[in-house]
Structures are given as C-alpha cells and as structure tokens.
CSV table of C-alpha atoms and ligand atoms in Angstrom, one decimal:
chain,number,residue,atom,x,y,z
V,30,MET,CA,0.0,0.0,0.0
V,31,ARG,CA,1.2,3.5,-0.9
V,32,VAL,CA,-0.2,6.7,0.6
V,33,VAL,CA,0.5,10.4,0.0
V,34,ILE,CA,-0.2,13.1,2.6
V,35,ALA,CA,-0.2,16.9,2.7
V,36,ASN,CA,-1.3,19.4,5.3
V,37,ASP,CA,-1.1,23.0,6.4
V,38,HIS,CA,0.1,24.1,9.9
V,39,GLY,CA,-3.3,23.1,11.4
V,40,GLY,CA,-2.7,19.6,10.3
V,41,TYR,CA,1.0,19.3,11.1
V,42,GLU,CA,0.8,17.6,14.6
V,43,LEU,CA,-1.7,15.0,13.4
V,44,LYS,CA,0.4,14.4,10.2
V,45,ARG,CA,3.5,13.8,12.4
V,46,HIS,CA,1.5,11.2,14.4
V,47,LEU,CA,0.2,9.5,11.2
V,48,LEU,CA,3.7,9.2,9.7
V,49,SER,CA,4.7,7.1,12.7
V,50,TYR,CA,1.4,5.2,12.5
V,51,PHE,CA,2.0,4.2,8.8
V,52,GLU,CA,5.6,3.4,9.4
V,53,ALA,CA,4.7,1.1,12.3
V,54,ARG,CA,2.4,-0.8,9.9
V,55,GLY,CA,4.9,-1.0,7.0
V,56,ILE,CA,2.7,1.2,4.8
V,57,GLU,CA,4.7,3.5,2.5
V,58,VAL,CA,3.8,7.1,2.9
V,59,VAL,CA,5.0,10.1,0.9
V,60,ASN,CA,5.0,13.3,2.8
V,61,LEU,CA,4.5,16.6,0.8
V,62,GLY,CA,4.6,18.9,3.9
V,63,THR,CA,4.3,21.3,5.5
V,64,ASN,CA,6.6,20.2,8.2
V,65,SER,CA,6.3,22.8,10.9
V,66,ASN,CA,3.7,24.8,12.9
V,67,GLU,CA,4.6,27.9,10.9
V,68,SER,CA,1.5,29.4,9.2
V,69,VAL,CA,1.1,28.4,5.5
V,70,ASP,CA,-1.8,28.4,3.0
V,71,TYR,CA,-3.9,25.3,2.7
V,72,PRO,CA,-4.6,25.8,-1.1
V,73,VAL,CA,-0.9,25.5,-1.8
V,74,TYR,CA,-0.7,22.1,-0.1
V,75,GLY,CA,-4.1,21.0,-1.5
V,76,GLU,CA,-2.8,21.6,-5.0
V,77,LEU,CA,0.4,19.7,-4.3
V,78,LEU,CA,-1.6,16.7,-3.1
V,79,ALA,CA,-4.2,16.8,-5.8
V,80,ARG,CA,-1.6,16.8,-8.6
V,81,GLU,CA,0.3,14.0,-6.9
V,82,VAL,CA,-2.8,11.8,-6.4
V,83,LEU,CA,-3.8,12.4,-10.1
V,84,LYS,CA,-0.6,10.7,-11.2
V,85,GLY,CA,-2.3,7.4,-10.2
V,86,GLU,CA,0.6,6.0,-8.2
V,87,TYR,CA,-1.1,5.9,-4.8
V,88,ASP,CA,-3.9,3.9,-3.1
V,89,PHE,CA,-5.2,7.1,-1.7
V,90,GLY,CA,-4.2,10.6,-0.4
V,91,ILE,CA,-4.7,12.2,3.0
V,92,ALA,CA,-5.3,16.0,3.3
V,93,ILE,CA,-5.3,17.7,6.7
V,94,CYS,CA,-5.9,21.3,7.8
V,95,GLY,CA,-7.4,22.6,11.1
V,96,THR,CA,-11.0,21.6,10.3
V,97,GLY,CA,-10.5,19.8,7.1
V,98,ILE,CA,-12.8,22.2,5.4
V,99,GLY,CA,-10.4,24.5,3.6
V,100,ILE,CA,-8.2,21.8,2.2
V,101,SER,CA,-11.2,19.8,1.1
V,102,MET,CA,-12.3,22.8,-1.0
V,103,ALA,CA,-8.8,23.1,-2.5
V,104,VAL,CA,-8.4,19.5,-3.6
V,105,ASN,CA,-11.9,19.1,-4.9
V,106,LYS,CA,-11.2,21.9,-7.4
V,107,PHE,CA,-9.2,19.4,-9.5
V,108,GLN,CA,-11.0,17.2,-12.0
V,109,GLY,CA,-10.6,13.5,-11.1
V,110,ILE,CA,-10.3,14.2,-7.3
V,111,ARG,CA,-13.0,12.8,-5.1
V,112,ALA,CA,-12.1,14.1,-1.6
V,113,ALA,CA,-14.2,13.2,1.4
V,114,LEU,CA,-14.0,15.0,4.7
V,115,ILE,CA,-14.5,12.2,7.2
V,116,TYR,CA,-15.2,12.7,10.9
V,117,ASP,CA,-16.8,9.4,12.2
V,118,LEU,CA,-16.8,5.7,11.4
V,119,ASN,CA,-19.8,6.0,9.2
V,120,THR,CA,-18.5,8.7,7.0
V,121,ALA,CA,-15.1,6.9,6.9
V,122,MET,CA,-16.7,3.7,5.5
V,123,LEU,CA,-19.1,5.4,3.2
V,124,ALA,CA,-16.4,7.6,1.7
V,125,LYS,CA,-15.0,4.3,0.2
V,126,GLU,CA,-18.2,2.3,-0.2
V,127,HIS,CA,-20.3,4.9,-2.0
V,128,ASN,CA,-17.9,7.6,-3.2
V,129,ASN,CA,-14.6,5.7,-3.8
V,130,ALA,CA,-12.8,8.7,-2.4
V,131,ASN,CA,-9.2,9.1,-3.7
V,132,ILE,CA,-8.4,11.6,-0.9
V,133,ILE,CA,-9.7,11.4,2.6
V,134,VAL,CA,-9.6,14.7,4.6
V,135,LEU,CA,-9.1,15.0,8.3
V,136,GLY,CA,-9.4,17.9,10.7
V,137,GLY,CA,-6.2,18.2,12.7
V,138,ARG,CA,-7.9,20.3,15.3
V,139,THR,CA,-11.1,18.4,15.5
V,140,LEU,CA,-9.9,14.8,15.8
V,141,THR,CA,-7.7,13.0,18.4
V,142,ASN,CA,-4.8,11.0,17.0
V,143,LYS,CA,-6.6,7.8,18.0
V,144,LYS,CA,-9.9,8.8,16.3
V,145,ALA,CA,-7.9,9.7,13.1
V,146,GLU,CA,-6.3,6.2,13.2
V,147,GLU,CA,-9.7,4.6,13.6
V,148,LEU,CA,-11.1,6.5,10.7
V,149,ILE,CA,-8.2,5.7,8.4
V,150,GLU,CA,-8.5,2.0,9.3
V,151,ALA,CA,-12.3,2.0,8.6
V,152,PHE,CA,-11.6,3.6,5.2
V,153,MET,CA,-8.9,1.2,4.3
V,154,ASN,CA,-10.9,-1.9,5.4
V,155,SER,CA,-13.9,-0.8,3.3
V,156,LYS,CA,-14.7,-1.7,-0.3
V,157,PHE,CA,-16.2,0.4,-3.1
V,158,GLU,CA,-19.7,-0.8,-4.1
V,159,GLU,CA,-19.8,-0.9,-7.9
V,160,ARG,CA,-23.5,0.0,-7.9
V,161,HIS,CA,-22.4,3.6,-7.3
V,162,GLN,CA,-20.1,3.8,-10.3
V,163,HIS,CA,-22.8,5.5,-12.4
V,164,ARG,CA,-22.9,8.4,-10.0
V,165,LEU,CA,-19.1,8.7,-10.0
V,166,ASP,CA,-19.2,8.8,-13.8
V,167,LEU,CA,-21.7,11.7,-13.6
V,168,LEU,CA,-19.5,13.5,-11.1
V,169,GLY,CA,-16.6,13.2,-13.5
V,170,LYS,CA,-18.7,14.7,-16.3
V,171,LEU,CA,-19.5,17.7,-14.1
V,172,GLY,CA,-15.9,18.6,-14.2
V,173,GLU,CA,-15.9,18.6,-18.0
V,174,LYS,CA,-18.6,21.3,-18.2
L,27,RB5,C1,-5.7,27.8,9.4
L,27,RB5,O1,-5.7,28.6,10.6
L,27,RB5,C2,-7.1,27.2,9.3
L,27,RB5,O2,-7.9,28.1,8.8
L,27,RB5,C3,-7.0,26.0,8.3
L,27,RB5,O3,-6.1,25.0,8.9
L,27,RB5,C4,-8.3,25.3,8.0
L,27,RB5,O4,-9.0,24.9,9.2
L,27,RB5,C5,-9.2,26.0,7.1
L,27,RB5,O5,-10.2,25.5,6.7
C-alpha cells in the first residue's frame, strides 16, 4: 500500500503522528509537507496533493488542515479528485463504499490522534460498491462542463 499526505500548519501535529502510524504498519507514505507549525496556506498544499494523487501511483491521499474544510475545498477543485471530509466511522466507511474517495480529509484540530487512526482503518478496510459507479461517472462529467 502507498499513501501520500499533505497538510497545512493546522494539520502538522496530526500528520506527524500519522507518519509514525503508517511506518509502524509497514505502509509506504510520501510526505508533501508542510513540516512545521509555521503558518502556511492550505490551497498550496491542497494543490500539491491533488496533482500527486492524479498521477495514479497511490492507493489514496490524505489531506489535513485545522478543520479539514479549507483543504477539502482546495483538492476538490481538481477534476478527477474525489475528496471526502470524514469525521466518524460511518463517513469513513461510506467515503469508500459509496464515493470511492481518492483523498480522505481530516481535521487536525477536530480529531484526536486515536480517532484519526480509527477513521483511516475504517476507510482502508472498506470496499467500493460498484452499484455507485454511475454516480461517480456523472461526477466526473460535471468537471468537464
Ligand atoms: C488555518 O488557521 C485554518 O484556517 C486551516 O487550517 C483550516 O482549518 C481551514 O479550513
């Protein structure tokens, strides 16, 4: 499994924790920054992540800002990105089962480290349900208009 992660300063502490979490599980993780608490702009890191995920070389991406809202808006600007802000076990599972999200988004200031781990595990253990493919196709077409 290969994962790519990007965050602003509001997501830095959670990202640090998740790097250790993935390392402990032998999951390869590519870190696009930012790598300090110094204030940066989430659209910049959202763009870096979206462009990297669109290369198609990762199982999924993770975006983190303070709430997850701003960086969600940023990554979803890119055609082909389906980013889901997840905040409980239900949204974590449905983001995969119904939406086949290629980026999951976390709030660094709204989730504990443990809760974030639980959500990532729920997402990784879920499977996309093909009956929703038609809606994903319609979503993709919206981006062409
Ligand atoms: C940065 O202070 C904060 O606005 C950002 O991390 C995020 O929560 C925006 O949606």
